[in-house]
Amino acid sequence: MLDHAVRYAEERHWDVFPGTWLEAAETTEQCSCGDSDCTAPGAHPSRSDWANQATGSASGARRLWGKQPRASVLMPTGRTFDVLELPESAGFLALARLERMDLPLGPVTLTPDRRMSFFVLPGGAAKAPALVRDLGWAPSSLDLVPRGQGHYIAAPPTRVGARGAVQWVRRPTAENRWLPDVDELISPLAYACGRDAAATRAARRA
């Protein structure tokens, strides 16, 4: 986890901070927070002032993970990037559409809970609801969650209990170093979420 945290800070200049980790129990692994009903075991902040703990330097990352090498790698949004989170089914539909349209794409993650996060420039989360309304959608009708200031995401390869690890769908590369603005992605993402919601409603009626 140390190597990944250092790489994110050093190569991408992303802020990182250590979260909880998984500890061996009698028959399984449990979150280091000690809560047997933890909703994100091994993948959430370990302290309330996590925003002040985040660092964008490789030396800072080495120091933090040197204290607990098994800690998950978490990244605050609203600083060097925001994300737009949506269901996996809608996310892959959006990816196919974006690639056909030859639109710019940044990194994209997939969690074991089948949620995809598309990286965009900071400030995108605040702009997203108005952009969705301009497209004719009510933001509350779409499972499209903008995450900016005050939020965080778990970075690959953080494990979320027994569910599995967070993965890259599109890895950080030299080609996607420059993140897209939310305006460039919002239409395909909203469309995909709308299609996904309609398919879910149809399945329920059937």
Coordinates of C-alpha atoms in Angstrom, one line a residue:
M1 CA 0.0 0.0 0.0
L2 CA 2.9 2.3 0.7
D3 CA 4.2 1.9 -2.9
H4 CA 0.8 2.8 -4.3
A5 CA 0.4 5.8 -2.0
V6 CA 3.8 7.1 -2.9
R7 CA 3.2 6.6 -6.6
Y8 CA -0.1 8.5 -6.6
A9 CA 1.6 11.4 -4.8
E10 CA 4.8 11.4 -6.7
E11 CA 3.6 10.7 -10.3
R12 CA 0.1 12.3 -10.2
H13 CA 0.5 14.8 -7.4
W14 CA -2.8 13.5 -5.9
D15 CA -3.3 13.9 -2.2
V16 CA -3.5 10.7 -0.2
F17 CA -4.1 9.7 3.4
P18 CA -4.2 6.4 5.2
G19 CA -7.5 4.8 6.2
T20 CA -8.4 1.8 8.2
W21 CA -7.1 -1.7 7.4
L22 CA -8.2 -5.3 7.7
E23 CA -7.2 -7.4 10.7
A24 CA -7.5 -11.2 11.0
A25 CA -10.4 -12.5 13.1
E26 CA -11.4 -16.0 14.0
T27 CA -13.1 -16.9 10.7
T28 CA -12.7 -13.8 8.6
E29 CA -11.1 -10.3 8.5
Q30 CA -12.6 -7.3 10.3
C31 CA -12.1 -3.6 10.1
S32 CA -9.4 -2.1 12.3
C33 CA -12.1 0.4 13.6
G34 CA -13.5 -2.5 15.7
D35 CA -17.1 -2.1 14.5
S36 CA -18.4 -5.6 13.6
D37 CA -21.1 -3.9 11.5
C38 CA -18.7 -1.6 9.6
T39 CA -20.2 -0.7 6.2
A40 CA -16.8 -0.2 4.5
P41 CA -14.3 -2.5 6.4
G42 CA -10.7 -1.5 5.8
A43 CA -11.7 1.3 3.5
H44 CA -12.7 4.4 5.4
P45 CA -10.9 7.2 7.4
S46 CA -9.4 6.1 10.7
R47 CA -9.7 9.6 12.2
S48 CA -12.1 12.5 12.0
D49 CA -9.5 15.0 10.9
W50 CA -8.6 13.0 7.8
A51 CA -8.8 16.1 5.5
N52 CA -5.9 17.7 7.4
Q53 CA -3.9 14.5 7.3
A54 CA -3.8 14.2 3.5
T55 CA -0.5 14.8 1.8
G56 CA 0.5 15.3 -1.8
S57 CA 4.2 14.6 -1.2
A58 CA 6.0 11.3 -1.6
S59 CA 7.9 11.8 1.6
G60 CA 4.7 12.6 3.5
A61 CA 3.1 9.4 2.2
R62 CA 6.2 7.3 3.3
R63 CA 5.9 8.8 6.7
L64 CA 2.2 8.1 7.1
W65 CA 2.3 4.6 5.8
G66 CA 5.5 3.9 7.7
K67 CA 3.3 4.0 10.8
Q68 CA 0.8 1.5 9.5
P69 CA 1.8 -0.3 6.3
R70 CA -1.5 -2.1 5.9
A71 CA -3.6 1.1 5.9
S72 CA -5.9 1.6 3.0
V73 CA -5.1 4.3 0.4
L74 CA -7.8 7.0 0.4
M75 CA -7.8 10.2 -1.7
P76 CA -9.8 13.4 -0.9
T77 CA -11.9 14.8 -3.7
G78 CA -12.2 18.5 -4.3
R79 CA -8.5 19.1 -4.4
T80 CA -6.7 17.8 -7.5
F81 CA -9.7 16.1 -8.9
D82 CA -13.5 15.5 -8.3
V83 CA -15.3 12.3 -9.3
L84 CA -18.7 11.5 -10.7
E85 CA -19.9 8.2 -9.3
L86 CA -22.5 5.9 -10.9
P87 CA -23.5 2.3 -11.1
E88 CA -21.2 -0.1 -13.0
S89 CA -23.9 -1.0 -15.6
A90 CA -24.3 2.7 -16.5
G91 CA -20.6 3.3 -16.2
F92 CA -19.7 0.8 -18.9
L93 CA -22.4 2.1 -21.2
A94 CA -21.1 5.6 -20.7
L95 CA -17.5 4.4 -21.4
A96 CA -18.5 2.9 -24.7
R97 CA -20.4 6.0 -25.7
L98 CA -17.5 8.3 -24.7
E99 CA -15.0 6.2 -26.7
R100 CA -17.2 6.2 -29.8
M101 CA -17.5 10.0 -29.5
D102 CA -13.7 10.3 -29.0
L103 CA -14.2 12.4 -25.9
P104 CA -11.4 12.9 -23.4
L105 CA -11.3 10.5 -20.5
G106 CA -9.5 10.6 -17.2
P107 CA -8.9 7.6 -14.9
V108 CA -11.9 5.5 -13.8
T109 CA -12.2 3.2 -10.8
L110 CA -14.6 0.4 -10.0
T111 CA -15.4 -0.7 -6.4
P112 CA -16.4 -4.1 -5.2
D113 CA -19.9 -2.6 -4.6
R114 CA -20.1 -2.1 -8.4
R115 CA -19.7 1.6 -8.4
M116 CA -17.6 3.5 -11.0
S117 CA -15.9 6.8 -10.4
F118 CA -15.0 9.1 -13.3
F119 CA -12.2 11.6 -12.5
V120 CA -12.8 15.2 -13.6
L121 CA -11.2 18.5 -12.9
P122 CA -11.8 20.0 -9.4
G123 CA -15.0 22.0 -9.2
G124 CA -16.9 19.6 -11.4
A125 CA -18.9 18.1 -8.6
A126 CA -20.4 21.6 -7.8
K127 CA -21.3 22.2 -11.4
A128 CA -22.8 18.7 -12.1
P129 CA -26.4 19.2 -10.8
A130 CA -27.0 22.3 -12.8
L131 CA -25.6 20.7 -15.9
V132 CA -27.9 17.7 -15.4
R133 CA -30.9 20.0 -15.1
D134 CA -29.9 21.8 -18.3
L135 CA -30.0 18.4 -20.1
G136 CA -33.6 18.0 -19.0
W137 CA -33.1 15.6 -16.1
A138 CA -33.9 16.0 -12.4
P139 CA -30.6 15.3 -10.5
S140 CA -32.6 13.2 -8.0
S141 CA -33.9 11.0 -10.7
L142 CA -30.4 9.8 -11.7
D143 CA -28.0 7.6 -9.7
L144 CA -25.2 10.0 -10.6
V145 CA -23.3 11.2 -7.5
P146 CA -20.9 14.1 -7.7
R147 CA -18.1 14.0 -5.1
G148 CA -16.0 17.1 -4.4
Q149 CA -14.9 19.1 -1.4
G150 CA -15.4 17.2 1.9
H151 CA -15.6 13.7 0.3
Y152 CA -13.0 11.0 -0.5
I153 CA -12.7 7.8 -2.5
A154 CA -10.8 4.6 -1.9
A155 CA -7.9 4.1 -4.4
P156 CA -6.8 0.9 -5.9
P157 CA -5.8 -1.6 -4.7
T158 CA -7.6 -0.9 -1.4
R159 CA -9.7 -3.9 -0.3
V160 CA -13.2 -3.5 1.1
G161 CA -13.5 -6.4 3.5
A162 CA -14.3 -9.8 1.8
R163 CA -16.0 -8.0 -1.1
G164 CA -12.8 -7.5 -3.0
A165 CA -10.5 -4.7 -4.0
V166 CA -11.0 -1.4 -5.8
Q167 CA -9.7 -1.6 -9.3
W168 CA -8.8 0.6 -12.2
V169 CA -11.1 0.4 -15.2
R170 CA -8.9 3.1 -16.9
R171 CA -5.5 3.4 -15.2
P172 CA -3.7 6.7 -14.7
T173 CA -1.3 7.1 -17.7
A174 CA 0.6 9.8 -19.4
E175 CA -2.2 10.1 -21.9
N176 CA -4.9 10.9 -19.3
R177 CA -2.8 13.1 -17.1
W178 CA -4.9 16.1 -18.0
L179 CA -8.4 15.5 -16.6
P180 CA -11.5 16.4 -18.5
D181 CA -13.9 19.1 -17.4
V182 CA -17.3 17.8 -16.1
D183 CA -19.0 19.6 -19.1
E184 CA -17.3 17.2 -21.5
L185 CA -18.6 14.0 -19.7
I186 CA -21.9 15.0 -18.2
S187 CA -24.1 14.3 -21.2
P188 CA -23.0 10.7 -21.8
L189 CA -22.9 9.9 -18.1
A190 CA -26.4 11.3 -17.5
Y191 CA -27.7 9.5 -20.6
A192 CA -26.3 6.2 -19.4
C193 CA -27.8 6.7 -15.9
G194 CA -31.1 7.5 -17.5
R195 CA -31.0 4.3 -19.6
D196 CA -30.0 2.3 -16.6
A197 CA -32.8 3.7 -14.4
A198 CA -35.3 3.0 -17.2
A199 CA -34.1 -0.6 -17.6
T200 CA -34.3 -1.1 -13.8
R201 CA -37.9 0.2 -13.7
A202 CA -38.9 -2.1 -16.7
A203 CA -37.3 -5.1 -15.0
R204 CA -39.3 -4.4 -11.8
R205 CA -42.6 -4.1 -13.7
A206 CA -41.9 -7.4 -15.5

